[in-house]
PDB file of C-alpha atoms in Angstrom:
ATOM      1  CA  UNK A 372     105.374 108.961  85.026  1.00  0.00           C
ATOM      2  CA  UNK A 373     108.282 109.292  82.792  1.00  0.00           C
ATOM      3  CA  UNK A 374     109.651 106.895  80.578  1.00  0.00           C
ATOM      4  CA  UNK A 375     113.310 105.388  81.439  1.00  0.00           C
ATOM      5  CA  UNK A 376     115.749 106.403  79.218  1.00  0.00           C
ATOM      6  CA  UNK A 377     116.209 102.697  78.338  1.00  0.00           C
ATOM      7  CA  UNK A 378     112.957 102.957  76.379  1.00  0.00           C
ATOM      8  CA  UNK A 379     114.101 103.600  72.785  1.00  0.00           C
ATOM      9  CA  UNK A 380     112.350 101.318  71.242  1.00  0.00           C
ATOM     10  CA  UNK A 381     108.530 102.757  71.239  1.00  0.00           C
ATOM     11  CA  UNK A 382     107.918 103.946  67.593  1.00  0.00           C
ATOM     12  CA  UNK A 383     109.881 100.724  66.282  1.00  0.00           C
ATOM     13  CA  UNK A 384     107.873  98.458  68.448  1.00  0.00           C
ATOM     14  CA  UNK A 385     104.394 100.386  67.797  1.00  0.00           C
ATOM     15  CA  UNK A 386     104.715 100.303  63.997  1.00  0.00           C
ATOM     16  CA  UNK A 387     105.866  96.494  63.774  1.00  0.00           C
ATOM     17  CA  UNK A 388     102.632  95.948  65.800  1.00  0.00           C
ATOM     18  CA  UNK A 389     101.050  98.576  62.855  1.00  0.00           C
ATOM     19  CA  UNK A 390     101.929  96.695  60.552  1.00  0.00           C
ATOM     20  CA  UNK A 391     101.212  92.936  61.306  1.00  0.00           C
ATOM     21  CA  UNK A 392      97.874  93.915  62.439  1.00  0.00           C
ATOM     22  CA  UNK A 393      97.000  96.372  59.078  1.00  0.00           C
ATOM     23  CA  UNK A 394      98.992  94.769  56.612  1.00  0.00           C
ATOM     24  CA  UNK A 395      98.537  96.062  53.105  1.00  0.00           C
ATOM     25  CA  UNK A 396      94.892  97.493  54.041  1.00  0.00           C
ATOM     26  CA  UNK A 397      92.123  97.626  56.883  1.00  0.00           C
ATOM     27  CA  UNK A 398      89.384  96.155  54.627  1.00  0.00           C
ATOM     28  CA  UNK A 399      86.856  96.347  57.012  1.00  0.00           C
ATOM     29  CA  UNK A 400      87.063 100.338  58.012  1.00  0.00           C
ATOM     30  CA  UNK A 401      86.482 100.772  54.189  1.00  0.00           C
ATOM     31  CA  UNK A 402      82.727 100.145  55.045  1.00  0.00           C
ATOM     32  CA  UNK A 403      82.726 103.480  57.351  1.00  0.00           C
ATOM     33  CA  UNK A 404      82.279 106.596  54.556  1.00  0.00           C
ATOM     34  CA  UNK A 405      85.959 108.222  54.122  1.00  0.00           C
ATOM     35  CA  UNK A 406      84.782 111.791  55.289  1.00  0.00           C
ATOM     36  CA  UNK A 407      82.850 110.425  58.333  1.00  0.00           C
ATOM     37  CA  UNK A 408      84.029 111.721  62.033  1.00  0.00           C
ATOM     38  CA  UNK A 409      83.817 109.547  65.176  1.00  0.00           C
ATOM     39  CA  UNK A 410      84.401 109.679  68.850  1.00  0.00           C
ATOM     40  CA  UNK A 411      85.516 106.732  71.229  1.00  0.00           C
ATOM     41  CA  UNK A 412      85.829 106.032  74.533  1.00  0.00           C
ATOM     42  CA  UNK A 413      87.816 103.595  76.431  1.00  0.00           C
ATOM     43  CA  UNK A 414      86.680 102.830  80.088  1.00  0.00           C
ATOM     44  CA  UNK A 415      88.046  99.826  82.206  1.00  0.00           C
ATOM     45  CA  UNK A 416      85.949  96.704  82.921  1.00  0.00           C
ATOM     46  CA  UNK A 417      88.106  95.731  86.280  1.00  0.00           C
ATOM     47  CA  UNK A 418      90.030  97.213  88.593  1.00  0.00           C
ATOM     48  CA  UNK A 419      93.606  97.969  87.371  1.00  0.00           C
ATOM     49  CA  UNK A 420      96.605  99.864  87.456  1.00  0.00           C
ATOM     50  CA  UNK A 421      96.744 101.939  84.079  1.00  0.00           C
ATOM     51  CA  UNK A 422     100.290 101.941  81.709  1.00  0.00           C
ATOM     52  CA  UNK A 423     100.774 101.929  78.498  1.00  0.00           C
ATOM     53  CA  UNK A 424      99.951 106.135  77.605  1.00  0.00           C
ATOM     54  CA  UNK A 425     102.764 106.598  75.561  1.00  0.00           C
ATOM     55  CA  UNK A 426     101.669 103.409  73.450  1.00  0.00           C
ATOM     56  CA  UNK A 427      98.476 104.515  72.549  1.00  0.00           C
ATOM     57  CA  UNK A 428      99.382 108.196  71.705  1.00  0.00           C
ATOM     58  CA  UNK A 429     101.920 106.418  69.314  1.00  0.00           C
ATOM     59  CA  UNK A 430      99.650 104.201  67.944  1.00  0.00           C
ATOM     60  CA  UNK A 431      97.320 106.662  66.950  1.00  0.00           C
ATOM     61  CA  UNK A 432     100.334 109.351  65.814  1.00  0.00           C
ATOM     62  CA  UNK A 433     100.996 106.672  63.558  1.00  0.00           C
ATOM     63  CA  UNK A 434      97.779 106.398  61.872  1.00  0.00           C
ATOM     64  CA  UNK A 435      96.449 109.709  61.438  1.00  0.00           C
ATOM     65  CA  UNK A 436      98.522 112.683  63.507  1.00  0.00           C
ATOM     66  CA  UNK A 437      95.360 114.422  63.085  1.00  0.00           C
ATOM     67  CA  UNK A 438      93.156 112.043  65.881  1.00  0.00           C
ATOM     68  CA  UNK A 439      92.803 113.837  69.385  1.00  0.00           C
ATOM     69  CA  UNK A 440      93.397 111.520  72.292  1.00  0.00           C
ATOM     70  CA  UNK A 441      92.602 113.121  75.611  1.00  0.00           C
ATOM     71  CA  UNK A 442      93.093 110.794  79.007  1.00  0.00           C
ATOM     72  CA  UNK A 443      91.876 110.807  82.013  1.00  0.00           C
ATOM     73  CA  UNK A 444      94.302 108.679  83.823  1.00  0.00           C
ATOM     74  CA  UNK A 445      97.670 108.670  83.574  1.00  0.00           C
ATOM     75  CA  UNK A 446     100.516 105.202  84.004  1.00  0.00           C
ATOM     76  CA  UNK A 447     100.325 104.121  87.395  1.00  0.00           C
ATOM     77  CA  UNK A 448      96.852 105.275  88.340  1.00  0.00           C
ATOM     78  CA  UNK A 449      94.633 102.895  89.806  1.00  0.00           C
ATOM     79  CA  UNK A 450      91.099 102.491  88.084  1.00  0.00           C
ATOM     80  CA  UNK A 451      88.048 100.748  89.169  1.00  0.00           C
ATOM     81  CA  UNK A 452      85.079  98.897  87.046  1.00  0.00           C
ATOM     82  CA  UNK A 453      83.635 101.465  83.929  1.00  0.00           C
ATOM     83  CA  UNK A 454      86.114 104.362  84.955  1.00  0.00           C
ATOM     84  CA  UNK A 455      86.371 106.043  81.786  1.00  0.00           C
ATOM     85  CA  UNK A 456      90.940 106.071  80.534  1.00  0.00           C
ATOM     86  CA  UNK A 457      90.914 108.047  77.657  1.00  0.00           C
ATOM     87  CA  UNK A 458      88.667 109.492  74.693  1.00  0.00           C
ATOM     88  CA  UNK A 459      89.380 109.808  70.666  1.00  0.00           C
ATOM     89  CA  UNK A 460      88.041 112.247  68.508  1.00  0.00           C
ATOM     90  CA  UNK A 461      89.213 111.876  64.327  1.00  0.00           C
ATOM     91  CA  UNK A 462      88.335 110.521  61.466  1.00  0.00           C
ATOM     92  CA  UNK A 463      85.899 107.316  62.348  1.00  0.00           C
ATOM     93  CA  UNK A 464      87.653 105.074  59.645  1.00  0.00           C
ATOM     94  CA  UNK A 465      91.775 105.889  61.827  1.00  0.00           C
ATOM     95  CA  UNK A 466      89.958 105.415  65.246  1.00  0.00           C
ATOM     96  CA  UNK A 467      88.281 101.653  63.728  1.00  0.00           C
ATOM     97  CA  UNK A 468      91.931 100.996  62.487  1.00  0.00           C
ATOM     98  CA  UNK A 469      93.678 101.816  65.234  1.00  0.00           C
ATOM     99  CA  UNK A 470      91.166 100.078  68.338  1.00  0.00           C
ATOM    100  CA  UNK A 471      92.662  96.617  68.678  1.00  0.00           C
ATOM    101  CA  UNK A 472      96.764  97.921  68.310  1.00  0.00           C
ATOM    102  CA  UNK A 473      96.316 100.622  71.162  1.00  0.00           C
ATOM    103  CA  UNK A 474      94.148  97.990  73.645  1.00  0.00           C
ATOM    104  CA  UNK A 475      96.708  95.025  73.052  1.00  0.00           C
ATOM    105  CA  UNK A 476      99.593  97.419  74.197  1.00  0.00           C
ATOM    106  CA  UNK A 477      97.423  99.528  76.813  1.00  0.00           C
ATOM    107  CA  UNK A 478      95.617  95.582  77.702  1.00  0.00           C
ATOM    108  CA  UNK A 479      99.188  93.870  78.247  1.00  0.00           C
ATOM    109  CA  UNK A 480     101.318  96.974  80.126  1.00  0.00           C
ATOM    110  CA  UNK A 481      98.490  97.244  82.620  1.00  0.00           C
ATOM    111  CA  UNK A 482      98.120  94.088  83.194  1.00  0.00           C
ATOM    112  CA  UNK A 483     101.888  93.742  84.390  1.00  0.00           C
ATOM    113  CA  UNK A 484     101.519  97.393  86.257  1.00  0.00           C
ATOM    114  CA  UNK A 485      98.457  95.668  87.854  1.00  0.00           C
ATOM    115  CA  UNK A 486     100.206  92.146  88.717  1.00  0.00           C
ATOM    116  CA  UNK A 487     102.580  93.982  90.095  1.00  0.00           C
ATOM    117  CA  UNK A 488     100.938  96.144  92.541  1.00  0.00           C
ATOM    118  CA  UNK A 489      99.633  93.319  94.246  1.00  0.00           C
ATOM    119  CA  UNK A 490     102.651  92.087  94.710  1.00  0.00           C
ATOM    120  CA  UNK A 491     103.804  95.483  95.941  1.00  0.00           C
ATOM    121  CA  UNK A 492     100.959  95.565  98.300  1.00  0.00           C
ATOM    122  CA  UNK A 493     101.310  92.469  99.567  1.00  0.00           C
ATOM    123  CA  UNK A 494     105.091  93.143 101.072  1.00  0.00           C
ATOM    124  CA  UNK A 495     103.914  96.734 102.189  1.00  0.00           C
ATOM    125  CA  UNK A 496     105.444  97.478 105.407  1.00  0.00           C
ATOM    126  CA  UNK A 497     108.373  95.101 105.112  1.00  0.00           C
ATOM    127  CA  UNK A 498     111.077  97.351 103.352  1.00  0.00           C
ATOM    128  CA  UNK A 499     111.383  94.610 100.757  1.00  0.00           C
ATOM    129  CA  UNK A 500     111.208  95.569  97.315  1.00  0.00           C
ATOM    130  CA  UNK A 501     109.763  93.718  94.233  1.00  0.00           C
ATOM    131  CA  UNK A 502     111.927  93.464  91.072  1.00  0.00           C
ATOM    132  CA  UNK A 503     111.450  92.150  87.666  1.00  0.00           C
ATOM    133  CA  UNK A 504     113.617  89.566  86.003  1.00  0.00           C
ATOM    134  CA  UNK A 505     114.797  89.166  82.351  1.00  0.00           C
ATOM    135  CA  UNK A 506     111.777  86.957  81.654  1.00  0.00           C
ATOM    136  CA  UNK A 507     109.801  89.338  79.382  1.00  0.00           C
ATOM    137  CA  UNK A 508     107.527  88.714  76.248  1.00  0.00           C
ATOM    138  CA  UNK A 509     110.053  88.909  73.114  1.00  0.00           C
ATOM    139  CA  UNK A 510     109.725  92.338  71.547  1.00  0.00           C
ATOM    140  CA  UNK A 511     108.032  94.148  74.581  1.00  0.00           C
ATOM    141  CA  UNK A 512     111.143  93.772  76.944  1.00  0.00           C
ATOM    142  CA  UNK A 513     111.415  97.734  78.141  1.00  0.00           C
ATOM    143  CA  UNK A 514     107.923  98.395  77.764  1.00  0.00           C
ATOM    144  CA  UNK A 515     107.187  95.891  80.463  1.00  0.00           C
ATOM    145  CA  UNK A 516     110.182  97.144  82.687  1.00  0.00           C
ATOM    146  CA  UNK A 517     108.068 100.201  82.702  1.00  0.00           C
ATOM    147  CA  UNK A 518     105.409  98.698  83.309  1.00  0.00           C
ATOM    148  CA  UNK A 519     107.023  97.554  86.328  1.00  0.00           C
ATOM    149  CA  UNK A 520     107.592 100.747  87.682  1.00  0.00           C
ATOM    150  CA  UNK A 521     104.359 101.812  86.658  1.00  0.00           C
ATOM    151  CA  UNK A 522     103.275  99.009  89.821  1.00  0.00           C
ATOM    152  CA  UNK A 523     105.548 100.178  92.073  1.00  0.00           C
ATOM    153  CA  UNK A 524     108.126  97.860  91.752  1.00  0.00           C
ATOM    154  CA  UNK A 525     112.017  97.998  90.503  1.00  0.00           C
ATOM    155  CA  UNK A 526     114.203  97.114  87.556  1.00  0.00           C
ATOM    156  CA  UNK A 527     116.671  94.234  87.719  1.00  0.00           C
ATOM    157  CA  UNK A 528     119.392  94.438  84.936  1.00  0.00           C
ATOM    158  CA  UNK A 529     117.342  95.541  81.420  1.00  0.00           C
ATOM    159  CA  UNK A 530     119.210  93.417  79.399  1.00  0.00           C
ATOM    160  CA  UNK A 531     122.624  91.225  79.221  1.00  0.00           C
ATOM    161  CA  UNK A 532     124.596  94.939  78.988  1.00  0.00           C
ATOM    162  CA  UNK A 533     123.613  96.886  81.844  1.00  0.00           C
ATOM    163  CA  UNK A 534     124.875  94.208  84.463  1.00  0.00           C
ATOM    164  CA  UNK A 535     126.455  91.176  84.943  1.00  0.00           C
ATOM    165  CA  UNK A 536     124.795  88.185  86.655  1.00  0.00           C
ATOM    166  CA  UNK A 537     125.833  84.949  87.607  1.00  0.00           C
ATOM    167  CA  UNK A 538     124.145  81.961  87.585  1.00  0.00           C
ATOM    168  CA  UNK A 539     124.375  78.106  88.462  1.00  0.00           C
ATOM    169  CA  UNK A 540     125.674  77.166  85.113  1.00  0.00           C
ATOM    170  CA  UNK A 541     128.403  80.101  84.941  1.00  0.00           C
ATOM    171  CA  UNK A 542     129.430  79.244  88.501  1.00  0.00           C
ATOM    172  CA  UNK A 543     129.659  75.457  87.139  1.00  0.00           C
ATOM    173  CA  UNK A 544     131.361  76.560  83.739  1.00  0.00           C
ATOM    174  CA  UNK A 545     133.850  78.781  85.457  1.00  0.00           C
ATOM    175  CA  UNK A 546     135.119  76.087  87.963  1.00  0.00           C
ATOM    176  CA  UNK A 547     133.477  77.742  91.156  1.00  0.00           C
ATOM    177  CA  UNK A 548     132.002  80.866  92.302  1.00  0.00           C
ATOM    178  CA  UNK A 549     135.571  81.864  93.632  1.00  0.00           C
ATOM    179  CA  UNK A 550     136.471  81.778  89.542  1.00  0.00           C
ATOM    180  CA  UNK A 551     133.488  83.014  88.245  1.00  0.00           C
ATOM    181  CA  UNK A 552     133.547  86.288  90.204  1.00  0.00           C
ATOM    182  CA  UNK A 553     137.371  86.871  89.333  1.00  0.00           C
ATOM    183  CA  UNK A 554     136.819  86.667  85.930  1.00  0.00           C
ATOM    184  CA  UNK A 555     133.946  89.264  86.401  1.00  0.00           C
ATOM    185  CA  UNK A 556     136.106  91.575  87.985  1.00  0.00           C
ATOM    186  CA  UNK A 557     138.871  91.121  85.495  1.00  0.00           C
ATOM    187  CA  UNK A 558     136.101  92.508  82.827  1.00  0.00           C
ATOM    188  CA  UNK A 559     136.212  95.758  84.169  1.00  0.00           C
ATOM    189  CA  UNK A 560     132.775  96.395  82.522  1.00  0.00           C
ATOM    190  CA  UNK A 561     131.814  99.189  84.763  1.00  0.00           C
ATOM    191  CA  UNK A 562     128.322  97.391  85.454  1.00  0.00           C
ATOM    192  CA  UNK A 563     126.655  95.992  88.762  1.00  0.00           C
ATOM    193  CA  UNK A 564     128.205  92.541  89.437  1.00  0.00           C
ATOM    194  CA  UNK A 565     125.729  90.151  90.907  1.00  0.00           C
ATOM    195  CA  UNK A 566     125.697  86.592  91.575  1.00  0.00           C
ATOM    196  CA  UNK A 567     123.449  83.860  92.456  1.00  0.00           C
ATOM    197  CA  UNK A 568     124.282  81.077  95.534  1.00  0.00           C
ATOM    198  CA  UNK A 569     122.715  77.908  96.284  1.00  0.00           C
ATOM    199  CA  UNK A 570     124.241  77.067  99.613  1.00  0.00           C
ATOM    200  CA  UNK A 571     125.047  79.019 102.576  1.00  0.00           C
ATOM    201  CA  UNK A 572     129.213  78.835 101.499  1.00  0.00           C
ATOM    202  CA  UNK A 573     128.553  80.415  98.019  1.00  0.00           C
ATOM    203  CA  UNK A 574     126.739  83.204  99.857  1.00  0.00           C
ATOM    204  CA  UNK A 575     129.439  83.789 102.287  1.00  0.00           C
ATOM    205  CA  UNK A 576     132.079  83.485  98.805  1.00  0.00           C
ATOM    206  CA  UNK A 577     129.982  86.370  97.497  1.00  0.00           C
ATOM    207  CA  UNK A 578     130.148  88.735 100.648  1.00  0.00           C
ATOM    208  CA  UNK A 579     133.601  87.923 100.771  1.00  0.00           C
ATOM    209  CA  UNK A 580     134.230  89.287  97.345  1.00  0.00           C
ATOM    210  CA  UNK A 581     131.460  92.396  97.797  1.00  0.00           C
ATOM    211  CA  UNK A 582     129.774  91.822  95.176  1.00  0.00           C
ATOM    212  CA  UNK A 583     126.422  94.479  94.499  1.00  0.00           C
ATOM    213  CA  UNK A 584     123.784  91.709  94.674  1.00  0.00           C
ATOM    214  CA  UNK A 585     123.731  88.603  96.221  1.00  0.00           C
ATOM    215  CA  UNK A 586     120.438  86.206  94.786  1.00  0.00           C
ATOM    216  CA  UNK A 587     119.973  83.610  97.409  1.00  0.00           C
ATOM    217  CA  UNK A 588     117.728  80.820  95.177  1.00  0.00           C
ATOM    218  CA  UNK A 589     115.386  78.701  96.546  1.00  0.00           C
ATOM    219  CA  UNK A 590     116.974  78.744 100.078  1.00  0.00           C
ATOM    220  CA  UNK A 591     115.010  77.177 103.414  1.00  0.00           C
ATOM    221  CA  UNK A 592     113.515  79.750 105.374  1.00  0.00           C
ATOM    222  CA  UNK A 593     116.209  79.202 107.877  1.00  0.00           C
ATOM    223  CA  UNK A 594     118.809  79.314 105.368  1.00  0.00           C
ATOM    224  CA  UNK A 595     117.494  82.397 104.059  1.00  0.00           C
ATOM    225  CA  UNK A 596     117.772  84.184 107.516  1.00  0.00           C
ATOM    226  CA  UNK A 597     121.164  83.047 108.069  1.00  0.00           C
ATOM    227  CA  UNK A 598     122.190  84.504 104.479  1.00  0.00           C
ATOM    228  CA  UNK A 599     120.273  87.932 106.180  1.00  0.00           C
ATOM    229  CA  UNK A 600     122.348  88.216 108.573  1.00  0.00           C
ATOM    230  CA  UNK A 601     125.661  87.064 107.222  1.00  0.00           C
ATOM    231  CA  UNK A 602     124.476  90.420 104.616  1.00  0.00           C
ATOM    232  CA  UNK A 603     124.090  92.909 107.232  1.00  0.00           C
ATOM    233  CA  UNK A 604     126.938  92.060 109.183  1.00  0.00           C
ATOM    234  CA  UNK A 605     129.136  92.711 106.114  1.00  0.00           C
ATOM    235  CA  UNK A 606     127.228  95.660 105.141  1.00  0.00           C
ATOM    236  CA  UNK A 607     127.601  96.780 108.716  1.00  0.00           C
ATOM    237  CA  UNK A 608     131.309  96.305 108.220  1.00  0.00           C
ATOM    238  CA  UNK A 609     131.874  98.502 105.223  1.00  0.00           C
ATOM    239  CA  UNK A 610     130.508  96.344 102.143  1.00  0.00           C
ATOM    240  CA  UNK A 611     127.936  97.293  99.919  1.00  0.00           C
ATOM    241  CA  UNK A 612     125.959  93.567  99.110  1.00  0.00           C
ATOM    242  CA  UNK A 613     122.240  94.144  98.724  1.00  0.00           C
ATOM    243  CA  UNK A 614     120.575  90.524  99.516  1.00  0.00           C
ATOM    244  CA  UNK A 615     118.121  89.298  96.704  1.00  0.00           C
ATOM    245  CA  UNK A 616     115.104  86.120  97.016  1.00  0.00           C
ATOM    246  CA  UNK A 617     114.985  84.682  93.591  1.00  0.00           C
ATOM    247  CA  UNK A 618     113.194  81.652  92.814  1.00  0.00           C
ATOM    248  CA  UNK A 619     109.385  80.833  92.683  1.00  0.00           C
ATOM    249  CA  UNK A 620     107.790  83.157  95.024  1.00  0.00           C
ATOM    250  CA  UNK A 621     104.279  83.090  94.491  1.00  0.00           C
ATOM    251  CA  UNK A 622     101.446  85.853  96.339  1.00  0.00           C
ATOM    252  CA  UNK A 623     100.866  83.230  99.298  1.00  0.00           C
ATOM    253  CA  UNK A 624     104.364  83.312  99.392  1.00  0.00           C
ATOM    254  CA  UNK A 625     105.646  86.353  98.867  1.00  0.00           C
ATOM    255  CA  UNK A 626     104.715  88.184 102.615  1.00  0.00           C
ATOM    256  CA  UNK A 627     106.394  85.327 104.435  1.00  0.00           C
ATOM    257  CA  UNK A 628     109.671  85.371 102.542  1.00  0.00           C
ATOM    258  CA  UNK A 629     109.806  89.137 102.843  1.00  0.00           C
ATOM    259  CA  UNK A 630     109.850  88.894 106.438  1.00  0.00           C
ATOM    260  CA  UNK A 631     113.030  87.037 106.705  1.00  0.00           C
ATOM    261  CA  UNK A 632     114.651  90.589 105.880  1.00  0.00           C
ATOM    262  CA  UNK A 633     115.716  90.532 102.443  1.00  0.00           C
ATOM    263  CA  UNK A 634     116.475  93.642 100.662  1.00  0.00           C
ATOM    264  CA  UNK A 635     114.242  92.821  97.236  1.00  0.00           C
ATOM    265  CA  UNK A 636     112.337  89.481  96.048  1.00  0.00           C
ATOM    266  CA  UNK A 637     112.572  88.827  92.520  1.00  0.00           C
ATOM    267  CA  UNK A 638     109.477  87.304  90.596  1.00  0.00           C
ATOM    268  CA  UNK A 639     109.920  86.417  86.802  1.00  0.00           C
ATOM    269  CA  UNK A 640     105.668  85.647  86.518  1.00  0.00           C
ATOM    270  CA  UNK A 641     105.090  89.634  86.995  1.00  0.00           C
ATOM    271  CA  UNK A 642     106.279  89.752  83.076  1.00  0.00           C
ATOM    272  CA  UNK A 643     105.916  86.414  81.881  1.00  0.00           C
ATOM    273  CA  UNK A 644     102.542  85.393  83.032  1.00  0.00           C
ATOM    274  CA  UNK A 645     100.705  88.313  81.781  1.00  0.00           C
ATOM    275  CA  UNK A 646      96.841  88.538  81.749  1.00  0.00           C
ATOM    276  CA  UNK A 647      95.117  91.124  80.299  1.00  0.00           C
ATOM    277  CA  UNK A 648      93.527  93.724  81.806  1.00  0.00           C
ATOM    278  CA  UNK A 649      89.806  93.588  80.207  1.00  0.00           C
ATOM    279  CA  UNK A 650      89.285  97.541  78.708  1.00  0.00           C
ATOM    280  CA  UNK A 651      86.343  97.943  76.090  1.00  0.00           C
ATOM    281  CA  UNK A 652      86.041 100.629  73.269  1.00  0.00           C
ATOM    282  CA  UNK A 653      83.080 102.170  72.144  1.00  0.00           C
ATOM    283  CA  UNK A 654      82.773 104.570  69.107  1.00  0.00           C
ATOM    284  CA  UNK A 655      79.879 106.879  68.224  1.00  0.00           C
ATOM    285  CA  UNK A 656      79.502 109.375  65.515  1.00  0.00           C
ATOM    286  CA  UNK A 657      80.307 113.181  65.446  1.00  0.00           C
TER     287      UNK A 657
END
C-alpha cells in the first residue's frame, strides 16, 4: 500500500526514535566481533494485520544502508501465529542495534492496522465505515493514520489544518451552533467543515447550513435514527451532509450502531489504546 502524501515525517520520526534508543553508543553490540555477518528473521507470534514496512526499511537505512531486508508480507496483509514478515542479512553488530527500533514501530502500526480490522469486520455488510479520530500517540500521528488504512478503515481530518471541526465547547464559545458555523464559513479556508450536535435541533441547524459532516455524539438509538433520516432526506434534496457516530463505541457496540444507517462511526481507542502486536526476532550467524 502506498503511503499518503501526508506522511512526511518518516526519516524525522525514525531517527528521533534512533537516537533515544542508541544514544552516544550501543554498548552491548560491541560484544559481537566488528567483521562478523548475521541473518535475522522476524515471524509473528499472533494473528495480525502487518504495517509498518516503510519503518523498518528506514530504520535499518539509517544504521547501515548496507543491511538487506527482504519481506514477505507487505502493510495490510493478514498473518497468522509463526508466519515468517521479513528477513535481514548485514553486519550482525547493525542488525543487534537496530532489533528493538524496527519491532516498536512494526509492534505499534500493526497493532492499530490489526485493532482496526476488527472493527472493520465487525460492521461488514452495513455500508458504514470506520474512521480514526485526532486521538493519536504524540509523535506517531500520520504513521498511525496509515495504519488505519492499512485496517481498512478511513482518515478523519489529519490534523487541525486539513479541516475544520466543531465541537461542544466551540458551539458554547461561539454563542450557538447557528454562530459557530457562520464564522466557519466566513473563514473561507477551503477545508471540509464539520460539526458535532448533541440534540436532534443542532442536527437539523447543521443540515440546514450543509455542512460536509454531521457527528451525532452519544445520541439514543432512536435519536440516532431520526438524525438518519433527517440526513438522507436532505441529501436526497440536493445537500451533501455525510452523517457521523462519534462517541464511545466499543466492538459489542459497534454492529448495532452501524445498523441505524450512519454513513461512518468514529472510534478514538483504534489509535489511542494501542496493544502491541507480539513479533519475535531471531538472529543466527552467516
Amino acid at each position: 500500500m502506498p503511503l499518503p502524501a501526508y506522511v512526511t515525517d518518516l526519516d524525522q520520526v525514525v531517527a528521533q526514535a534512533i537516537a533515544e534508543d542508541v544514544g552516544i553508543c550501543d554498548w552491548t553490540a560491541q560484544l559481537v566481533p566488528a567483521g562478523q555477518r548475521a541473518s535475522a528473521r522476524v515471524i509473528s507470534r499472533e494473528a495480525a494485520v502487518i504495517c509498518g514496512v516503510a519503518w523498518v526499511n528506514a530504520v535499518f537505512a539509517r544504521i547501515d544502508p548496507s543491511v538487506i531486508v527482504e519481506w514477505d508480507v507487505a502493510d495490510g496483509d493478514r498473518v497468522v501465529p509463526d508466519q515468517q514478515l521479513y528477513r535481514l542479512h548485514g553486519a550482525a553488530r547493525s542488525l543487534l542495534t537496530g532489533e528493538r527500533t524496527a519491532l516498536n514501530f512494526l509492534q505499534s502500526l500493526s497493532g492499530t492496522a490489526t485493532a482496526v480490522r476488527q472493527y472493520v469486520d465487525a460492521v461488514a455488510g452495513t455500508g458504514t465505515a470506520i474512521v480514526d479520530t485526532r486521538k493519536t500517540l504524540p509523535g506517531l500521528r500520520n504513521a498511525q493514520k496509515y495504519a488505519v488504512l492499512c485496517g481498512g478503515g478511513q482518515n478523519h481530518r489529519v490534523g487541525l489544518y486539513d479541516g475544520i471541526l466543531i465541537k461542544e465547547n466551540h458551539i458554547a464559545a461561539a454563542g450557538g451552533i447557528g454562530q459557530a458555523i457562520a464564522a466557519a464559513r466566513a473563514l473561507d479556508a477551503g477545508v471540509p467543515l464539520m460539526t458535532e450536535a448533541e440534540t436532534l435541533d443542532e442536527a437539523r441547524a447543521a443540515l440546514a447550513a450543509d455542512v460536509d459532516l454531521l457527528l451525532v455524539d452519544e445520541f439514543s438509538d432512536a435519536d440516532i435514527r431520526e438524525a438518519v433520516r433527517l440526513t438522507r432526506a436532505h441529501r436526497a434534496g440536493g445537500g451533501r451532509t455525510l452523517i457521523e457516530y462519534s462517541g464511545g463505541a466499543t466492538l459489542a457496540t459497534i454492529r448495532q450502531l452501524a445498523e441505524t444507517g450512519v454513513d461512518r462511526i468514529s472510534i478514538g481507542a483504534i489509535t489511542k489504546h494501542v496493544r502491541a502486536v507480539d513479533l519475535s526476532m531471531r538472529v543466527s550467524a552467516g
